[in-house]
């Protein structure tokens, strides 16, 4: 009597059994040839038991800190040996470790989709990450590292400009969606976020806006290169408690320094001014001079936002 045909499983079943999202499965298959599922006449993917076992082993390797590109070409025997070697060195699992492994998988899948010029997969992976991971972790472990990797590879000449533009367009769209997602009460503190004049890169500001929204602040996002008078006007119209700026490039620009001085001079005294971004350090002198807070990371901004929520300052209007 002939052997029965091997069991085949849909994408949904494969996703549930491996813990990998359907979009991540697709990215691993397309970019790294992790598995080669069969397809139905209608083009739907079917996974064998062996495919699912291999995907589980790959997920374990990624969870142990390896990049998917480093392990996707290994045989099942090699993957099992790797898992056995890793096991004694892994701490007992806890929710934070599980989230870190998931974030690493999302990051690798997102970068693969960007490299493949696959906007739909990239957006699906980022949206799924935003829904599955806590907001702090998705910004710190997925969006931030993804932007850094894209920027680094672009400067090295290994990431085509068109791919970079596609990726940042998708990232911008997902961050906008995330900023609008939290339900923030009307009486929450208010923050205006953007970049000063002559600063054209606003993705760092978008990360800051998303962090503020997810930490209970009402956000007004203004985008890039706004002159000091307009930032002042926006802060007054929004009844802002704080203005947050991102500075990337150019660094050590006298025009930007002048804008920062003008902004602080024109803002009401109770409105805090916080500045971050890769280029903020070059303006440390002027920031100290005007009493602005320099925050070196999104994590530092998050801490500052939470402290202000716990200990609000006097926001009564200045007396002329």
CSV table of C-alpha atoms in Angstrom, one decimal:
chain,number,residue,atom,x,y,z
A,1,UNK,CA,0.0,0.0,0.0
A,2,UNK,CA,1.5,3.4,-1.0
A,3,UNK,CA,2.5,5.9,1.7
A,4,UNK,CA,0.1,8.7,2.3
A,5,UNK,CA,1.0,12.1,0.9
A,6,UNK,CA,2.9,14.4,3.3
A,7,UNK,CA,0.7,16.8,5.2
A,8,UNK,CA,0.6,20.3,3.8
A,9,UNK,CA,-0.2,23.5,5.7
A,10,UNK,CA,-1.5,26.9,4.8
A,11,UNK,CA,0.4,30.2,5.5
A,12,UNK,CA,-1.9,30.8,8.5
A,13,UNK,CA,-1.1,27.4,10.0
A,14,UNK,CA,2.6,27.9,9.3
A,15,UNK,CA,2.5,31.3,11.0
A,16,UNK,CA,0.7,29.9,14.1
A,17,UNK,CA,3.1,27.0,14.5
A,18,UNK,CA,6.3,29.0,14.0
A,19,UNK,CA,5.3,32.3,15.6
A,20,UNK,CA,6.4,34.1,12.5
A,21,UNK,CA,4.0,36.5,10.8
A,22,UNK,CA,2.9,35.7,7.2
A,23,UNK,CA,4.7,38.8,5.9
A,24,UNK,CA,7.9,37.7,7.7
A,25,UNK,CA,7.6,34.2,6.3
A,26,UNK,CA,7.3,35.7,2.8
A,27,UNK,CA,10.3,38.0,3.3
A,28,UNK,CA,12.5,35.1,4.6
A,29,UNK,CA,11.4,33.0,1.6
A,30,UNK,CA,11.9,35.7,-1.0
A,31,UNK,CA,15.1,37.3,0.2
A,32,UNK,CA,16.9,34.4,1.9
A,33,UNK,CA,15.3,31.2,0.4
A,34,UNK,CA,14.7,29.9,3.9
A,35,UNK,CA,12.2,27.4,2.7
A,36,UNK,CA,10.6,26.6,-0.7
A,37,UNK,CA,6.9,25.8,-0.1
A,38,UNK,CA,4.9,24.2,-2.8
A,39,UNK,CA,2.0,26.2,-4.4
A,40,UNK,CA,-1.5,25.3,-5.3
A,41,UNK,CA,-2.9,25.8,-8.7
A,42,UNK,CA,-4.2,29.2,-7.5
A,43,UNK,CA,-0.7,30.2,-6.3
A,44,UNK,CA,-1.3,29.7,-2.5
A,45,UNK,CA,1.7,28.5,-0.6
A,46,UNK,CA,1.6,25.2,1.2
A,47,UNK,CA,4.2,24.2,3.8
A,48,UNK,CA,5.3,20.7,4.7
A,49,UNK,CA,6.0,19.5,8.2
A,50,UNK,CA,9.7,19.7,7.3
A,51,UNK,CA,9.3,23.3,6.2
A,52,UNK,CA,7.7,24.2,9.5
A,53,UNK,CA,10.4,22.4,11.5
A,54,UNK,CA,13.1,24.3,9.5
A,55,UNK,CA,11.4,27.6,10.1
A,56,UNK,CA,11.2,26.9,13.9
A,57,UNK,CA,15.0,26.2,13.9
A,58,UNK,CA,15.7,29.4,12.0
A,59,UNK,CA,13.5,31.4,14.4
A,60,UNK,CA,15.5,29.9,17.3
A,61,UNK,CA,18.7,30.9,15.7
A,62,UNK,CA,17.5,34.5,15.2
A,63,UNK,CA,16.2,34.5,18.8
A,64,UNK,CA,19.7,33.6,19.9
A,65,UNK,CA,21.0,36.8,18.3
A,66,UNK,CA,22.0,35.6,14.8
A,67,UNK,CA,21.0,37.4,11.6
A,68,UNK,CA,18.7,35.4,9.3
A,69,UNK,CA,21.1,35.9,6.4
A,70,UNK,CA,23.8,34.1,8.4
A,71,UNK,CA,21.8,31.0,9.0
A,72,UNK,CA,19.3,30.7,6.2
A,73,UNK,CA,21.7,28.5,4.1
A,74,UNK,CA,22.4,26.0,6.8
A,75,UNK,CA,21.1,22.5,6.7
A,76,UNK,CA,18.6,21.1,9.2
A,77,UNK,CA,21.4,19.1,10.9
A,78,UNK,CA,23.5,22.3,11.2
A,79,UNK,CA,20.6,24.3,12.6
A,80,UNK,CA,19.9,21.6,15.2
A,81,UNK,CA,23.6,21.6,16.2
A,82,UNK,CA,23.5,25.3,16.4
A,83,UNK,CA,20.4,25.2,18.6
A,84,UNK,CA,22.0,22.6,20.9
A,85,UNK,CA,25.1,24.8,21.2
A,86,UNK,CA,23.1,27.9,22.0
A,87,UNK,CA,20.8,26.3,24.5
A,88,UNK,CA,23.2,26.2,27.6
A,89,UNK,CA,24.0,29.9,27.1
A,90,UNK,CA,20.5,31.2,26.9
A,91,UNK,CA,18.8,32.6,30.0
A,92,UNK,CA,15.4,31.3,30.9
A,93,UNK,CA,12.8,32.8,28.6
A,94,UNK,CA,10.8,35.8,29.8
A,95,UNK,CA,8.4,38.1,28.0
A,96,UNK,CA,11.1,40.7,27.4
A,97,UNK,CA,13.4,38.1,25.8
A,98,UNK,CA,10.5,36.9,23.7
A,99,UNK,CA,9.8,40.4,22.5
A,100,UNK,CA,13.4,41.0,21.7
A,101,UNK,CA,13.5,37.9,19.5
A,102,UNK,CA,10.3,38.9,17.8
A,103,UNK,CA,11.6,42.4,17.2
A,104,UNK,CA,14.8,41.0,15.7
A,105,UNK,CA,12.8,38.9,13.3
A,106,UNK,CA,10.6,41.9,12.3
A,107,UNK,CA,13.7,44.0,11.7
A,108,UNK,CA,15.4,41.4,9.5
A,109,UNK,CA,12.2,41.0,7.5
A,110,UNK,CA,11.7,44.7,7.1
A,111,UNK,CA,15.2,45.2,5.9
A,112,UNK,CA,14.9,42.4,3.5
A,113,UNK,CA,11.7,43.9,2.1
A,114,UNK,CA,13.4,47.2,1.7
A,115,UNK,CA,16.3,45.6,-0.2
A,116,UNK,CA,13.8,43.8,-2.4
A,117,UNK,CA,12.0,47.1,-3.2
A,118,UNK,CA,8.8,45.5,-1.8
A,119,UNK,CA,6.7,48.3,-0.3
A,120,UNK,CA,3.6,46.2,0.5
A,121,UNK,CA,5.6,43.6,2.5
A,122,UNK,CA,7.6,46.3,4.3
A,123,UNK,CA,4.5,48.1,5.3
A,124,UNK,CA,2.7,44.9,6.4
A,125,UNK,CA,5.7,43.9,8.5
A,126,UNK,CA,6.0,47.3,10.2
A,127,UNK,CA,2.3,47.5,10.9
A,128,UNK,CA,2.3,44.0,12.4
A,129,UNK,CA,5.3,44.9,14.5
A,130,UNK,CA,3.5,48.0,15.8
A,131,UNK,CA,0.5,45.9,16.8
A,132,UNK,CA,2.4,43.0,18.3
A,133,UNK,CA,5.1,44.8,20.3
A,134,UNK,CA,4.9,47.5,23.0
A,135,UNK,CA,5.3,50.9,21.5
A,136,UNK,CA,8.6,51.6,23.3
A,137,UNK,CA,10.1,48.4,21.9
A,138,UNK,CA,8.9,48.7,18.4
A,139,UNK,CA,10.5,52.2,18.2
A,140,UNK,CA,13.7,51.2,19.9
A,141,UNK,CA,14.2,47.7,18.3
A,142,UNK,CA,12.6,47.9,14.9
A,143,UNK,CA,12.1,51.5,13.5
A,144,UNK,CA,15.2,53.1,15.0
A,145,UNK,CA,17.6,50.3,14.0
A,146,UNK,CA,15.9,50.0,10.5
A,147,UNK,CA,16.5,53.7,9.8
A,148,UNK,CA,20.1,53.4,11.1
A,149,UNK,CA,20.8,50.4,8.9
A,150,UNK,CA,19.3,52.1,5.8
A,151,UNK,CA,21.2,55.3,6.4
A,152,UNK,CA,24.5,53.4,7.0
A,153,UNK,CA,24.1,51.3,3.9
A,154,UNK,CA,23.1,54.3,1.8
A,155,UNK,CA,26.3,56.2,2.9
A,156,UNK,CA,28.4,53.1,2.1
A,157,UNK,CA,26.9,52.9,-1.4
A,158,UNK,CA,25.3,49.4,-0.8
A,159,UNK,CA,21.7,50.6,-0.6
A,160,UNK,CA,20.3,52.1,-3.8
A,161,UNK,CA,18.8,55.6,-3.4
A,162,UNK,CA,15.4,54.5,-4.9
A,163,UNK,CA,15.2,51.7,-2.2
A,164,UNK,CA,16.0,54.2,0.5
A,165,UNK,CA,13.3,56.6,-0.7
A,166,UNK,CA,10.7,53.8,-0.9
A,167,UNK,CA,11.6,52.6,2.6
A,168,UNK,CA,11.5,56.0,4.2
A,169,UNK,CA,8.1,56.7,2.5
A,170,UNK,CA,6.7,53.5,4.0
A,171,UNK,CA,8.2,54.2,7.4
A,172,UNK,CA,6.8,57.7,7.4
A,173,UNK,CA,3.3,56.4,6.5
A,174,UNK,CA,3.4,53.8,9.3
A,175,UNK,CA,4.7,56.3,11.9
A,176,UNK,CA,1.9,58.7,11.0
A,177,UNK,CA,-0.6,55.9,11.6
A,178,UNK,CA,1.0,55.0,14.9
A,179,UNK,CA,1.0,58.6,16.0
A,180,UNK,CA,-2.8,58.8,15.3
A,181,UNK,CA,-3.5,55.5,17.0
A,182,UNK,CA,-3.3,56.2,20.7
A,183,UNK,CA,-6.4,57.7,22.4
A,184,UNK,CA,-5.1,60.7,24.3
A,185,UNK,CA,-7.4,62.8,26.5
A,186,UNK,CA,-8.2,66.4,25.7
A,187,UNK,CA,-6.5,67.6,28.9
A,188,UNK,CA,-3.2,65.8,28.1
A,189,UNK,CA,0.0,67.9,27.9
A,190,UNK,CA,0.7,69.1,24.4
A,191,UNK,CA,3.9,69.0,22.4
A,192,UNK,CA,4.8,70.5,19.0
A,193,UNK,CA,7.4,68.4,17.1
A,194,UNK,CA,9.4,69.2,14.0
A,195,UNK,CA,12.8,70.4,12.8
A,196,UNK,CA,14.2,73.9,12.8
A,197,UNK,CA,14.9,75.9,9.6
A,198,UNK,CA,17.7,74.4,7.4
A,199,UNK,CA,17.1,70.9,8.8
A,200,UNK,CA,15.4,68.8,6.1
A,201,UNK,CA,15.5,65.4,7.7
A,202,UNK,CA,12.4,64.8,9.8
A,203,UNK,CA,12.2,61.0,10.3
A,204,UNK,CA,13.8,61.5,13.7
A,205,UNK,CA,11.2,64.0,14.6
A,206,UNK,CA,8.5,61.5,13.5
A,207,UNK,CA,10.0,58.9,15.9
A,208,UNK,CA,9.8,61.6,18.6
A,209,UNK,CA,6.2,62.4,17.8
A,210,UNK,CA,5.2,58.7,17.9
A,211,UNK,CA,7.0,58.3,21.2
A,212,UNK,CA,5.2,61.3,22.6
A,213,UNK,CA,1.8,60.1,21.4
A,214,UNK,CA,2.3,56.6,22.8
A,215,UNK,CA,3.2,58.2,26.2
A,216,UNK,CA,0.1,60.2,26.7
A,217,UNK,CA,0.9,63.5,25.0
A,218,UNK,CA,-1.2,65.3,22.4
A,219,UNK,CA,1.1,65.8,19.4
A,220,UNK,CA,1.2,68.5,16.7
A,221,UNK,CA,3.7,67.3,14.1
A,222,UNK,CA,5.0,70.1,11.8
A,223,UNK,CA,7.6,68.3,9.6
A,224,UNK,CA,10.9,69.7,8.4
A,225,UNK,CA,12.6,73.1,8.2
A,226,UNK,CA,10.2,75.5,10.0
A,227,UNK,CA,11.6,79.0,10.8
A,228,UNK,CA,11.6,80.0,14.5
A,229,UNK,CA,8.7,82.5,14.1
A,230,UNK,CA,6.5,79.8,12.8
A,231,UNK,CA,7.4,77.3,15.5
A,232,UNK,CA,6.7,80.0,18.1
A,233,UNK,CA,3.3,80.7,16.4
A,234,UNK,CA,2.5,77.0,16.3
A,235,UNK,CA,3.4,76.5,19.9
A,236,UNK,CA,1.1,79.4,21.0
A,237,UNK,CA,-1.8,78.2,18.8
A,238,UNK,CA,-1.5,74.6,20.0
A,239,UNK,CA,-1.2,75.8,23.7
A,240,UNK,CA,1.9,73.6,23.8
A,241,UNK,CA,3.7,72.6,27.0
A,242,UNK,CA,6.8,71.7,25.0
A,243,UNK,CA,8.5,72.0,21.7
A,244,UNK,CA,10.7,69.0,20.5
A,245,UNK,CA,13.1,69.4,17.6
A,246,UNK,CA,15.3,66.9,15.8
A,247,UNK,CA,18.6,68.0,14.3
A,248,UNK,CA,20.5,65.8,11.9
A,249,UNK,CA,22.3,67.7,9.2
A,250,UNK,CA,23.9,70.2,8.7
A,251,UNK,CA,25.8,70.2,12.0
A,252,UNK,CA,27.5,73.2,13.6
A,253,UNK,CA,25.6,75.6,11.3
A,254,UNK,CA,25.5,79.2,12.5
A,255,UNK,CA,22.1,79.7,10.9
A,256,UNK,CA,20.6,76.8,12.9
A,257,UNK,CA,22.2,78.2,16.1
A,258,UNK,CA,20.6,81.5,15.4
A,259,UNK,CA,17.2,79.8,14.8
A,260,UNK,CA,17.5,78.0,18.2
A,261,UNK,CA,18.3,81.3,20.0
A,262,UNK,CA,15.4,83.0,18.3
A,263,UNK,CA,13.0,80.2,19.1
A,264,UNK,CA,13.8,80.1,22.8
A,265,UNK,CA,13.6,83.9,23.1
A,266,UNK,CA,10.1,83.8,21.5
A,267,UNK,CA,8.6,80.9,23.3
A,268,UNK,CA,6.6,81.5,26.5
A,269,UNK,CA,8.8,80.8,29.5
A,270,UNK,CA,6.8,77.8,30.7
A,271,UNK,CA,7.2,76.0,27.3
A,272,UNK,CA,10.1,73.5,27.5
A,273,UNK,CA,12.4,73.2,24.5
A,274,UNK,CA,14.0,69.7,24.0
A,275,UNK,CA,16.4,68.8,21.1
A,276,UNK,CA,17.6,65.5,19.9
A,277,UNK,CA,18.9,63.8,16.8
A,278,UNK,CA,22.3,62.7,15.5
A,279,UNK,CA,23.4,66.3,15.0
A,280,UNK,CA,22.2,67.8,18.3
A,281,UNK,CA,25.6,67.3,20.0
A,282,UNK,CA,27.3,69.8,17.7
A,283,UNK,CA,24.9,72.5,19.1
A,284,UNK,CA,25.5,71.6,22.7
A,285,UNK,CA,27.0,75.0,23.4
A,286,UNK,CA,24.0,77.0,22.2
A,287,UNK,CA,21.6,74.6,23.8
A,288,UNK,CA,23.2,75.1,27.1
A,289,UNK,CA,23.3,78.8,26.6
A,290,UNK,CA,19.5,79.0,26.0
A,291,UNK,CA,18.6,76.5,28.6
A,292,UNK,CA,17.3,73.8,26.2
A,293,UNK,CA,17.3,70.2,27.1
A,294,UNK,CA,19.4,67.9,24.9
A,295,UNK,CA,18.1,64.4,24.7
A,296,UNK,CA,20.5,61.9,23.1
A,297,UNK,CA,18.0,59.2,22.3
A,298,UNK,CA,14.3,58.3,22.0
A,299,UNK,CA,14.6,56.5,25.3
A,300,UNK,CA,15.9,59.7,26.9
A,301,UNK,CA,13.0,61.6,25.4
A,302,UNK,CA,10.5,59.0,26.6
A,303,UNK,CA,11.9,59.3,30.2
A,304,UNK,CA,11.6,63.1,30.0
A,305,UNK,CA,8.1,62.9,28.7
A,306,UNK,CA,7.0,60.6,31.6
A,307,UNK,CA,8.7,62.7,34.2
A,308,UNK,CA,6.7,65.8,32.9
A,309,UNK,CA,3.5,63.8,33.1
A,310,UNK,CA,4.2,62.8,36.7
A,311,UNK,CA,5.4,66.3,37.7
A,312,UNK,CA,3.7,68.9,35.5
A,313,UNK,CA,5.1,72.4,35.6
A,314,UNK,CA,3.2,75.6,36.0
A,315,UNK,CA,1.7,76.4,32.6
A,316,UNK,CA,0.0,79.7,33.5
A,317,UNK,CA,0.6,82.2,30.7
A,318,UNK,CA,3.4,84.7,31.1
A,319,UNK,CA,2.4,88.1,32.3
A,320,UNK,CA,3.5,90.8,29.8
